[in-house]
Amino acid sequence: METVTLSNGVKMPVLGYGVYQVTPEECERCVLDALAAGYRLLDTAQSYFNEEQVGSAIRRSGVPREEIFLTTKVWVEHYGYEAARASVLESMRKLKTDYLDLVLLHQPFADYYGAYRALEELYEEGKIRAIGVSNFYPDRLVDLASFARIRPMVNQVEIHPYHQQQEAKRWMDKYGVQAEAWAPFGEGRGGLFQDPVLTEIGQKHGKTAAQVVLRWHLQRGVVVIPKSVRPERMRENIDVFDFALSAEEMERIGALDQKRSAFFSHQDPNVVEWFVELVDKRRPRGSGAAHTENE
Ligand SMILES: NC(=O)c1ccc[n+]([C@@H]2O[C@H](COP(=O)([O-])OP(=O)(O)OC[C@H]3O[C@@H](n4cnc5c(N)ncnc54)[C@H](OP(=O)(O)O)[C@@H]3O)[C@@H](O)[C@H]2O)c1
C-alpha cells in the first residue's frame, strides 16, 4: 500500500477502510473482509459504537498490529482534558491495543482545546503516533494549528467530486496538515456513481465511476477511507493503483464541484444546536446538560 508521510514523519496508508454506519453485528466480518482484501488503514470512532468489533477483527485476522494503521476519534461528550484522556485510554481497551496510530477530535465544538491537550500528552507519551482533527473548517484549523503546542497532522473532512474543498485544502497544505476525505463518494448522493463524466472517464480506463473518484482523490494528495459492507466493492475500491488520470481528466472532474456539502455545514448554528442535542442525549444520566443558559 502506498503511503504519505505526515508532518511528524509517520507514514500513513493513502487508502483505508471506514466503518461509520457499519453495525456492531456486521463490523467484525466487514473488517476481516477488508483486511483480507488488503486494507491496512482502519478508520473508526467512539461515536460509531463498533470499536470493540474492530479490535476483535484485528486480533482474529492474524495481521500483525504494526502492519495496521488504526484511527479512532474522540466524541464531543468526552471533550475537556480529563475526559478526553480517559476516553482515549478506553478506546484503546476496546480496540485491544496498547497504542493508536492516529486519534482525531471528531468535531470542532465545546472544549476542544482541553481535549487536544490530552492528545498532545498521549502523543508525547508514545501512546498515539499521530494526532489531528476532523471537520475543522479553515478558521478553526488555523486557530488550533497556530495556538496549540503540537500542530495537527491530519484533518478529516467531507471531500468528494461534488464538494471538493479546494479552499480548505489550500489552508491544510499551508499548515502541513494532511487532508483525509470522509465520505469520499459523498455516500453516492446526487447520483455520483452514475455521473456521466465519471462513468465515461472510467470506461476509457476499464474502471468504475467509484474507482475514478478514488483515483482523483489520490492524485490530489487526499487520503481516502471508502466504506462498503460488500467484499466485492471492498476489492473494487482498493483496486485503484494500476491506472492514472490525465491532467485533462482531473480538470473535467474538477469542474463537477458544486462547492457545497452533500450533508450539512458545521458552520450552520442549527447544525451546532443539533450536535448539542446529540451530546445531551448521550450524556450519562445525572451528569448535567451540556447547555443550561438558554433552557
Ligand atoms: N469524521 C467524520 O465526521 C466522518 C463522517 C462520515 C464518515 N466518516 C468516515 O468516512 C468513511 C466513509 O464515509 P461514508 O461511509 O459516510 O461514505 P462513502 O464511503 O462516501 O460511501 C459509502 C456508501 O457508498 C456505497 N459504496 C461503497 N463502495 C461502492 C462502490 N464501489 N460502488 C457503489 N457503491 C459503493 C456503500 O454501500 P455498501 O456498504 O452497501 O456497499 C455506502 O452506501 C466512514 O466509514 C467513516 O470512517 C467520517
mmCIF file of C-alpha atoms and ligand atoms in Angstrom:
data_model
loop_
_atom_site.group_PDB
_atom_site.id
_atom_site.type_symbol
_atom_site.label_atom_id
_atom_site.label_comp_id
_atom_site.label_asym_id
_atom_site.label_seq_id
_atom_site.Cartn_x
_atom_site.Cartn_y
_atom_site.Cartn_z
ATOM 1 C CA MET A 1 0.000 0.000 0.000
ATOM 2 C CA GLU A 2 1.283 3.459 -0.922
ATOM 3 C CA THR A 3 1.766 5.853 1.984
ATOM 4 C CA VAL A 4 2.000 9.580 2.667
ATOM 5 C CA THR A 5 4.449 10.949 5.213
ATOM 6 C CA LEU A 6 2.789 13.107 7.868
ATOM 7 C CA SER A 7 4.471 16.252 9.229
ATOM 8 C CA ASN A 8 5.984 14.238 12.110
ATOM 9 C CA GLY A 9 7.488 11.619 9.763
ATOM 10 C CA VAL A 10 4.864 8.909 10.418
ATOM 11 C CA LYS A 11 3.782 7.057 7.286
ATOM 12 C CA MET A 12 0.031 6.722 6.677
ATOM 13 C CA PRO A 13 -1.572 4.492 4.001
ATOM 14 C CA VAL A 14 -3.237 6.612 1.308
ATOM 15 C CA LEU A 15 -6.325 4.399 1.214
ATOM 16 C CA GLY A 16 -8.176 2.781 4.072
ATOM 17 C CA TYR A 17 -11.462 1.320 5.234
ATOM 18 C CA GLY A 18 -14.048 3.327 7.200
ATOM 19 C CA VAL A 19 -16.635 1.718 9.463
ATOM 20 C CA TYR A 20 -19.187 4.507 10.007
ATOM 21 C CA GLN A 21 -22.728 3.071 9.799
ATOM 22 C CA VAL A 22 -21.363 -0.481 9.893
ATOM 23 C CA THR A 23 -23.484 -2.128 12.590
ATOM 24 C CA PRO A 24 -21.762 -3.802 15.545
ATOM 25 C CA GLU A 25 -23.288 -7.101 14.310
ATOM 26 C CA GLU A 26 -21.632 -6.808 10.906
ATOM 27 C CA CYS A 27 -18.491 -4.925 11.819
ATOM 28 C CA GLU A 28 -16.175 -7.803 12.736
ATOM 29 C CA ARG A 29 -16.954 -9.657 9.500
ATOM 30 C CA CYS A 30 -16.514 -6.437 7.468
ATOM 31 C CA VAL A 31 -13.126 -5.598 8.978
ATOM 32 C CA LEU A 32 -11.929 -9.185 8.447
ATOM 33 C CA ASP A 33 -13.029 -8.939 4.794
ATOM 34 C CA ALA A 34 -11.326 -5.549 4.411
ATOM 35 C CA LEU A 35 -8.049 -6.833 5.877
ATOM 36 C CA ALA A 36 -8.243 -9.895 3.599
ATOM 37 C CA ALA A 37 -8.759 -7.541 0.629
ATOM 38 C CA GLY A 38 -5.516 -5.756 1.553
ATOM 39 C CA TYR A 39 -6.691 -2.680 3.501
ATOM 40 C CA ARG A 40 -4.200 -1.646 6.183
ATOM 41 C CA LEU A 41 -5.777 1.609 7.417
ATOM 42 C CA LEU A 42 -8.911 1.266 9.567
ATOM 43 C CA ASP A 43 -11.000 4.304 10.493
ATOM 44 C CA THR A 44 -13.414 4.076 13.419
ATOM 45 C CA ALA A 45 -14.663 6.472 16.123
ATOM 46 C CA GLN A 46 -16.052 6.405 19.632
ATOM 47 C CA SER A 47 -19.382 7.550 18.204
ATOM 48 C CA TYR A 48 -19.611 4.611 15.744
ATOM 49 C CA PHE A 49 -20.080 2.204 18.683
ATOM 50 C CA ASN A 50 -18.061 -0.521 16.975
ATOM 51 C CA GLU A 51 -14.530 -0.110 18.379
ATOM 52 C CA GLU A 52 -14.810 -3.461 20.226
ATOM 53 C CA GLN A 53 -15.661 -5.265 16.982
ATOM 54 C CA VAL A 54 -12.811 -3.572 15.095
ATOM 55 C CA GLY A 55 -10.419 -4.685 17.835
ATOM 56 C CA SER A 56 -11.737 -8.264 17.747
ATOM 57 C CA ALA A 57 -11.359 -8.433 13.963
ATOM 58 C CA ILE A 58 -7.757 -7.205 14.130
ATOM 59 C CA ARG A 59 -6.986 -9.898 16.731
ATOM 60 C CA ARG A 60 -8.698 -12.641 14.726
ATOM 61 C CA SER A 61 -7.203 -11.588 11.365
ATOM 62 C CA GLY A 62 -3.664 -12.637 12.240
ATOM 63 C CA VAL A 63 -2.381 -9.452 10.575
ATOM 64 C CA PRO A 64 0.404 -8.097 12.812
ATOM 65 C CA ARG A 65 -0.774 -4.999 14.687
ATOM 66 C CA GLU A 66 2.179 -2.962 13.424
ATOM 67 C CA GLU A 67 1.056 -3.518 9.808
ATOM 68 C CA ILE A 68 -2.247 -1.777 10.554
ATOM 69 C CA PHE A 69 -2.738 1.993 10.770
ATOM 70 C CA LEU A 70 -5.555 2.332 13.287
ATOM 71 C CA THR A 71 -7.534 5.564 13.642
ATOM 72 C CA THR A 72 -10.218 6.487 16.141
ATOM 73 C CA LYS A 73 -11.907 9.773 17.062
ATOM 74 C CA VAL A 74 -12.849 11.408 20.347
ATOM 75 C CA TRP A 75 -16.536 12.299 20.577
ATOM 76 C CA VAL A 76 -17.682 15.730 21.844
ATOM 77 C CA GLU A 77 -19.133 14.496 25.147
ATOM 78 C CA HIS A 78 -15.597 13.379 26.038
ATOM 79 C CA TYR A 79 -14.041 16.773 25.383
ATOM 80 C CA GLY A 80 -12.073 18.637 28.018
ATOM 81 C CA TYR A 81 -8.668 17.412 29.136
ATOM 82 C CA GLU A 82 -9.570 14.764 31.752
ATOM 83 C CA ALA A 83 -12.490 13.173 29.914
ATOM 84 C CA ALA A 84 -10.661 13.089 26.587
ATOM 85 C CA ARG A 85 -7.626 11.401 28.100
ATOM 86 C CA ALA A 86 -9.771 8.776 29.858
ATOM 87 C CA SER A 87 -11.816 8.195 26.701
ATOM 88 C CA VAL A 88 -8.762 7.547 24.520
ATOM 89 C CA LEU A 89 -7.467 5.001 27.030
ATOM 90 C CA GLU A 90 -10.947 3.413 26.983
ATOM 91 C CA SER A 91 -10.872 3.344 23.149
ATOM 92 C CA MET A 92 -7.514 1.566 23.330
ATOM 93 C CA ARG A 93 -9.006 -1.008 25.680
ATOM 94 C CA LYS A 94 -11.966 -1.589 23.345
ATOM 95 C CA LEU A 95 -9.669 -1.784 20.327
ATOM 96 C CA LYS A 96 -7.442 -4.238 22.259
ATOM 97 C CA THR A 97 -4.278 -2.322 21.551
ATOM 98 C CA ASP A 98 -1.664 -0.504 23.609
ATOM 99 C CA TYR A 99 -1.168 2.262 21.050
ATOM 100 C CA LEU A 100 -3.139 4.076 18.343
ATOM 101 C CA ASP A 101 -1.743 5.293 15.040
ATOM 102 C CA LEU A 102 -3.993 8.334 14.745
ATOM 103 C CA VAL A 103 -6.518 9.967 17.054
ATOM 104 C CA LEU A 104 -8.712 12.816 15.815
ATOM 105 C CA LEU A 105 -11.031 15.220 17.605
ATOM 106 C CA HIS A 106 -14.294 14.398 15.822
ATOM 107 C CA GLN A 107 -15.970 17.828 15.843
ATOM 108 C CA PRO A 108 -14.916 21.462 16.301
ATOM 109 C CA PHE A 109 -17.267 22.148 19.235
ATOM 110 C CA ALA A 110 -17.153 22.540 23.039
ATOM 111 C CA ASP A 111 -13.804 22.316 24.868
ATOM 112 C CA TYR A 112 -11.709 21.043 22.009
ATOM 113 C CA TYR A 113 -8.598 22.815 23.288
ATOM 114 C CA GLY A 114 -8.728 20.814 26.525
ATOM 115 C CA ALA A 115 -9.306 17.606 24.568
ATOM 116 C CA TYR A 116 -6.469 18.427 22.221
ATOM 117 C CA ARG A 117 -4.085 18.905 25.177
ATOM 118 C CA ALA A 118 -4.884 15.324 26.195
ATOM 119 C CA LEU A 119 -3.998 14.146 22.679
ATOM 120 C CA GLU A 120 -0.725 16.120 22.771
ATOM 121 C CA GLU A 121 0.176 14.489 26.062
ATOM 122 C CA LEU A 122 -0.682 10.944 24.899
ATOM 123 C CA TYR A 123 1.323 11.625 21.747
ATOM 124 C CA GLU A 124 4.347 12.659 23.803
ATOM 125 C CA GLU A 125 3.932 9.548 25.965
ATOM 126 C CA GLY A 126 4.127 7.424 22.808
ATOM 127 C CA LYS A 127 0.567 6.073 23.129
ATOM 128 C CA ILE A 128 -0.558 7.794 19.912
ATOM 129 C CA ARG A 129 1.685 8.023 16.839
ATOM 130 C CA ALA A 130 -0.135 10.982 15.222
ATOM 131 C CA ILE A 131 -2.864 13.419 16.280
ATOM 132 C CA GLY A 132 -5.324 15.533 14.368
ATOM 133 C CA VAL A 133 -8.830 16.836 13.926
ATOM 134 C CA SER A 134 -11.955 16.282 11.877
ATOM 135 C CA ASN A 135 -14.498 18.732 10.490
ATOM 136 C CA PHE A 136 -12.278 21.689 11.331
ATOM 137 C CA TYR A 137 -13.006 24.333 8.700
ATOM 138 C CA PRO A 138 -10.169 26.715 7.810
ATOM 139 C CA ASP A 139 -10.889 29.271 10.571
ATOM 140 C CA ARG A 140 -10.819 26.695 13.391
ATOM 141 C CA LEU A 141 -7.961 24.764 11.820
ATOM 142 C CA VAL A 142 -5.717 27.826 11.548
ATOM 143 C CA ASP A 143 -6.659 28.797 15.111
ATOM 144 C CA LEU A 144 -5.695 25.392 16.554
ATOM 145 C CA ALA A 145 -2.675 24.964 14.294
ATOM 146 C CA SER A 146 -1.393 28.339 15.496
ATOM 147 C CA PHE A 147 -2.119 28.217 19.238
ATOM 148 C CA ALA A 148 -1.739 24.529 20.105
ATOM 149 C CA ARG A 149 1.705 23.280 21.103
ATOM 150 C CA ILE A 150 1.703 20.492 18.501
ATOM 151 C CA ARG A 151 0.229 21.201 15.105
ATOM 152 C CA PRO A 152 -2.465 18.711 13.991
ATOM 153 C CA MET A 153 -1.085 16.263 11.440
ATOM 154 C CA VAL A 154 -4.390 15.310 9.763
ATOM 155 C CA ASN A 155 -7.774 16.950 9.156
ATOM 156 C CA GLN A 156 -10.578 14.593 8.089
ATOM 157 C CA VAL A 157 -13.354 16.474 6.288
ATOM 158 C CA GLU A 158 -16.095 15.817 3.745
ATOM 159 C CA ILE A 159 -14.473 15.762 0.295
ATOM 160 C CA HIS A 160 -15.833 14.292 -2.945
ATOM 161 C CA PRO A 161 -16.216 15.488 -6.542
ATOM 162 C CA TYR A 162 -19.375 17.492 -5.701
ATOM 163 C CA HIS A 163 -17.732 19.158 -2.669
ATOM 164 C CA GLN A 164 -14.040 19.424 -3.431
ATOM 165 C CA GLN A 165 -12.961 21.741 -0.590
ATOM 166 C CA GLN A 166 -10.334 23.461 -2.724
ATOM 167 C CA GLU A 167 -10.032 26.458 -0.396
ATOM 168 C CA ALA A 168 -9.940 24.274 2.750
ATOM 169 C CA LYS A 169 -7.285 22.063 1.157
ATOM 170 C CA ARG A 170 -5.135 25.115 0.408
ATOM 171 C CA TRP A 171 -5.207 26.014 4.128
ATOM 172 C CA MET A 172 -4.357 22.438 5.122
ATOM 173 C CA ASP A 173 -1.427 22.428 2.682
ATOM 174 C CA LYS A 174 -0.202 25.772 4.028
ATOM 175 C CA TYR A 175 -0.121 24.405 7.593
ATOM 176 C CA GLY A 176 1.303 20.997 6.648
ATOM 177 C CA VAL A 177 -1.930 19.212 7.632
ATOM 178 C CA GLN A 178 -2.734 16.072 5.636
ATOM 179 C CA ALA A 179 -6.236 16.160 4.114
ATOM 180 C CA GLU A 180 -8.290 12.988 4.580
ATOM 181 C CA ALA A 181 -11.662 12.618 2.837
ATOM 182 C CA TRP A 182 -14.664 11.363 4.743
ATOM 183 C CA ALA A 183 -17.492 10.187 2.504
ATOM 184 C CA PRO A 184 -15.076 10.092 -0.440
ATOM 185 C CA PHE A 185 -18.112 9.180 -2.607
ATOM 186 C CA GLY A 186 -20.423 11.589 -0.765
ATOM 187 C CA GLU A 187 -22.261 8.335 0.064
ATOM 188 C CA GLY A 188 -23.302 8.335 -3.600
ATOM 189 C CA ARG A 189 -25.619 11.315 -3.036
ATOM 190 C CA GLY A 190 -26.648 13.362 -6.073
ATOM 191 C CA GLY A 191 -26.147 10.335 -8.359
ATOM 192 C CA LEU A 192 -22.357 10.303 -8.036
ATOM 193 C CA PHE A 193 -21.951 6.639 -9.018
ATOM 194 C CA GLN A 194 -23.980 7.290 -12.206
ATOM 195 C CA ASP A 195 -22.359 10.633 -13.041
ATOM 196 C CA PRO A 196 -21.847 10.718 -16.838
ATOM 197 C CA VAL A 197 -18.403 12.368 -16.658
ATOM 198 C CA LEU A 198 -17.087 9.885 -14.079
ATOM 199 C CA THR A 199 -18.631 6.931 -15.921
ATOM 200 C CA GLU A 200 -17.210 7.998 -19.272
ATOM 201 C CA ILE A 201 -13.710 8.520 -17.846
ATOM 202 C CA GLY A 202 -13.991 5.126 -16.151
ATOM 203 C CA GLN A 203 -14.919 3.387 -19.392
ATOM 204 C CA LYS A 204 -11.738 4.702 -21.020
ATOM 205 C CA HIS A 205 -9.645 3.075 -18.281
ATOM 206 C CA GLY A 206 -11.752 -0.068 -17.797
ATOM 207 C CA LYS A 207 -12.712 1.212 -14.327
ATOM 208 C CA THR A 208 -15.936 2.110 -12.487
ATOM 209 C CA ALA A 209 -17.030 5.639 -11.545
ATOM 210 C CA ALA A 210 -16.185 4.748 -7.911
ATOM 211 C CA GLN A 211 -12.623 3.835 -8.859
ATOM 212 C CA VAL A 212 -12.247 7.058 -10.859
ATOM 213 C CA VAL A 213 -13.357 9.066 -7.823
ATOM 214 C CA LEU A 214 -10.833 7.366 -5.533
ATOM 215 C CA ARG A 215 -8.056 7.823 -8.091
ATOM 216 C CA TRP A 216 -8.945 11.522 -8.373
ATOM 217 C CA HIS A 217 -8.647 11.937 -4.584
ATOM 218 C CA LEU A 218 -5.272 10.169 -4.525
ATOM 219 C CA GLN A 219 -3.886 12.282 -7.364
ATOM 220 C CA ARG A 220 -4.944 15.416 -5.416
ATOM 221 C CA GLY A 221 -2.942 14.149 -2.437
ATOM 222 C CA VAL A 222 -6.023 13.327 -0.350
ATOM 223 C CA VAL A 223 -6.183 10.176 1.810
ATOM 224 C CA VAL A 224 -9.421 8.189 1.331
ATOM 225 C CA ILE A 225 -11.400 5.807 3.573
ATOM 226 C CA PRO A 226 -14.287 4.422 1.480
ATOM 227 C CA LYS A 227 -16.850 2.271 3.280
ATOM 228 C CA SER A 228 -18.648 -0.768 1.922
ATOM 229 C CA VAL A 229 -20.099 -3.784 3.668
ATOM 230 C CA ARG A 230 -19.709 -5.831 0.451
ATOM 231 C CA PRO A 231 -16.449 -7.726 -0.154
ATOM 232 C CA GLU A 232 -16.650 -7.257 -3.947
ATOM 233 C CA ARG A 233 -16.904 -3.468 -3.516
ATOM 234 C CA MET A 234 -14.091 -3.508 -0.949
ATOM 235 C CA ARG A 235 -11.917 -5.170 -3.602
ATOM 236 C CA GLU A 236 -13.112 -2.727 -6.277
ATOM 237 C CA ASN A 237 -12.327 0.272 -4.070
ATOM 238 C CA ILE A 238 -8.756 -0.789 -3.344
ATOM 239 C CA ASP A 239 -8.030 -1.656 -6.995
ATOM 240 C CA VAL A 240 -7.043 1.889 -7.998
ATOM 241 C CA PHE A 241 -3.263 1.733 -8.190
ATOM 242 C CA ASP A 242 -2.875 0.427 -11.746
ATOM 243 C CA PHE A 243 -4.098 3.446 -13.711
ATOM 244 C CA ALA A 244 -3.689 7.226 -13.753
ATOM 245 C CA LEU A 245 -5.985 10.067 -14.716
ATOM 246 C CA SER A 246 -4.641 12.582 -17.217
ATOM 247 C CA ALA A 247 -4.434 16.295 -16.414
ATOM 248 C CA GLU A 248 -7.449 16.832 -18.672
ATOM 249 C CA GLU A 249 -9.473 14.167 -16.852
ATOM 250 C CA MET A 250 -8.537 15.698 -13.498
ATOM 251 C CA GLU A 251 -9.784 19.056 -14.824
ATOM 252 C CA ARG A 252 -13.062 17.591 -16.019
ATOM 253 C CA ILE A 253 -13.673 16.134 -12.565
ATOM 254 C CA GLY A 254 -12.594 19.455 -11.049
ATOM 255 C CA ALA A 255 -15.445 21.094 -12.984
ATOM 256 C CA LEU A 256 -18.036 18.912 -11.163
ATOM 257 C CA ASP A 257 -17.524 20.885 -7.926
ATOM 258 C CA GLN A 258 -20.818 22.236 -6.533
ATOM 259 C CA LYS A 259 -18.940 23.828 -3.623
ATOM 260 C CA ARG A 260 -21.474 22.807 -1.008
ATOM 261 C CA SER A 261 -21.849 19.955 1.421
ATOM 262 C CA ALA A 262 -23.987 16.954 0.470
ATOM 263 C CA PHE A 263 -24.783 16.650 4.195
ATOM 264 C CA PHE A 264 -24.626 19.792 6.358
ATOM 265 C CA SER A 265 -22.343 22.631 7.323
ATOM 266 C CA HIS A 266 -20.653 22.662 10.723
ATOM 267 C CA GLN A 267 -20.818 26.455 10.496
ATOM 268 C CA ASP A 268 -24.640 26.472 10.472
ATOM 269 C CA PRO A 269 -25.884 27.333 14.002
ATOM 270 C CA ASN A 270 -28.847 24.956 13.520
ATOM 271 C CA VAL A 271 -26.364 22.138 12.963
ATOM 272 C CA VAL A 272 -24.424 23.166 16.066
ATOM 273 C CA GLU A 273 -27.696 23.012 18.064
ATOM 274 C CA TRP A 274 -28.343 19.554 16.623
ATOM 275 C CA PHE A 275 -24.921 18.407 17.860
ATOM 276 C CA VAL A 276 -25.631 19.897 21.296
ATOM 277 C CA GLU A 277 -28.869 17.856 21.455
ATOM 278 C CA LEU A 278 -26.982 14.730 20.397
ATOM 279 C CA VAL A 279 -24.396 15.252 23.123
ATOM 280 C CA ASP A 280 -27.126 15.863 25.729
ATOM 281 C CA LYS A 281 -28.972 12.713 24.672
ATOM 282 C CA ARG A 282 -25.899 10.522 25.008
ATOM 283 C CA ARG A 283 -24.704 12.039 28.282
ATOM 284 C CA PRO A 284 -24.976 9.587 31.202
ATOM 285 C CA ARG A 285 -27.950 10.487 33.429
ATOM 286 C CA GLY A 286 -27.219 12.733 36.400
ATOM 287 C CA SER A 287 -24.121 14.349 34.929
ATOM 288 C CA GLY A 288 -25.896 17.559 33.869
ATOM 289 C CA ALA A 289 -26.703 19.040 30.494
ATOM 290 C CA ALA A 290 -24.186 20.410 28.037
ATOM 291 C CA HIS A 291 -26.037 23.713 27.883
ATOM 292 C CA THR A 292 -28.108 25.295 30.599
ATOM 293 C CA GLU A 293 -28.185 29.027 29.904
ATOM 294 C CA ASN A 294 -30.914 29.054 27.263
ATOM 295 C CA GLU A 295 -33.220 26.375 28.598
HETATM 296 N N1 LIG B 1 -15.150 12.401 10.529
HETATM 297 C C1 LIG B 1 -16.424 12.398 10.216
HETATM 298 O O1 LIG B 1 -17.206 13.246 10.669
HETATM 299 C C2 LIG B 1 -16.937 11.336 9.271
HETATM 300 C C3 LIG B 1 -18.229 11.438 8.736
HETATM 301 C C4 LIG B 1 -18.645 10.453 7.845
HETATM 302 C C5 LIG B 1 -17.799 9.404 7.513
HETATM 303 N N2 LIG B 1 -16.552 9.309 8.070
HETATM 304 C C6 LIG B 1 -15.606 8.210 7.727
HETATM 305 O O2 LIG B 1 -15.531 8.091 6.308
HETATM 306 C C7 LIG B 1 -15.858 6.769 5.926
HETATM 307 C C8 LIG B 1 -16.502 6.757 4.556
HETATM 308 O O3 LIG B 1 -17.628 7.615 4.509
HETATM 309 P P1 LIG B 1 -19.131 7.126 4.349
HETATM 310 O O4 LIG B 1 -19.213 5.720 4.772
HETATM 311 O O5 LIG B 1 -20.002 8.089 5.039
HETATM 312 O O6 LIG B 1 -19.437 7.295 2.815
HETATM 313 P P2 LIG B 1 -18.766 6.809 1.424
HETATM 314 O O7 LIG B 1 -17.584 5.945 1.683
HETATM 315 O O8 LIG B 1 -18.632 8.005 0.567
HETATM 316 O O9 LIG B 1 -19.927 5.952 0.780
HETATM 317 C C9 LIG B 1 -20.365 4.759 1.336
HETATM 318 C C10 LIG B 1 -21.610 4.309 0.529
HETATM 319 O O10 LIG B 1 -21.233 4.000 -0.814
HETATM 320 C C11 LIG B 1 -21.568 2.640 -1.111
HETATM 321 N N3 LIG B 1 -20.434 2.120 -1.908
HETATM 322 C C12 LIG B 1 -19.174 1.873 -1.468
HETATM 323 N N4 LIG B 1 -18.385 1.471 -2.484
HETATM 324 C C13 LIG B 1 -19.160 1.463 -3.590
HETATM 325 C C14 LIG B 1 -18.913 1.146 -4.945
HETATM 326 N N5 LIG B 1 -17.703 0.767 -5.353
HETATM 327 N N6 LIG B 1 -19.943 1.242 -5.835
HETATM 328 C C15 LIG B 1 -21.170 1.632 -5.424
HETATM 329 N N7 LIG B 1 -21.478 1.941 -4.149
HETATM 330 C C16 LIG B 1 -20.465 1.865 -3.234
HETATM 331 C C17 LIG B 1 -21.740 1.946 0.222
HETATM 332 O O11 LIG B 1 -22.728 0.955 0.147
HETATM 333 P P3 LIG B 1 -22.460 -0.578 0.652
HETATM 334 O O12 LIG B 1 -21.867 -0.510 2.035
HETATM 335 O O13 LIG B 1 -23.804 -1.196 0.614
HETATM 336 O O14 LIG B 1 -21.517 -1.163 -0.358
HETATM 337 C C18 LIG B 1 -22.255 3.096 1.103
HETATM 338 O O15 LIG B 1 -23.652 3.260 0.947
HETATM 339 C C19 LIG B 1 -16.790 6.311 7.052
HETATM 340 O O16 LIG B 1 -16.976 4.913 7.084
HETATM 341 C C20 LIG B 1 -16.062 6.863 8.253
HETATM 342 O O17 LIG B 1 -14.964 6.040 8.608
HETATM 343 C C21 LIG B 1 -16.117 10.267 8.943
#
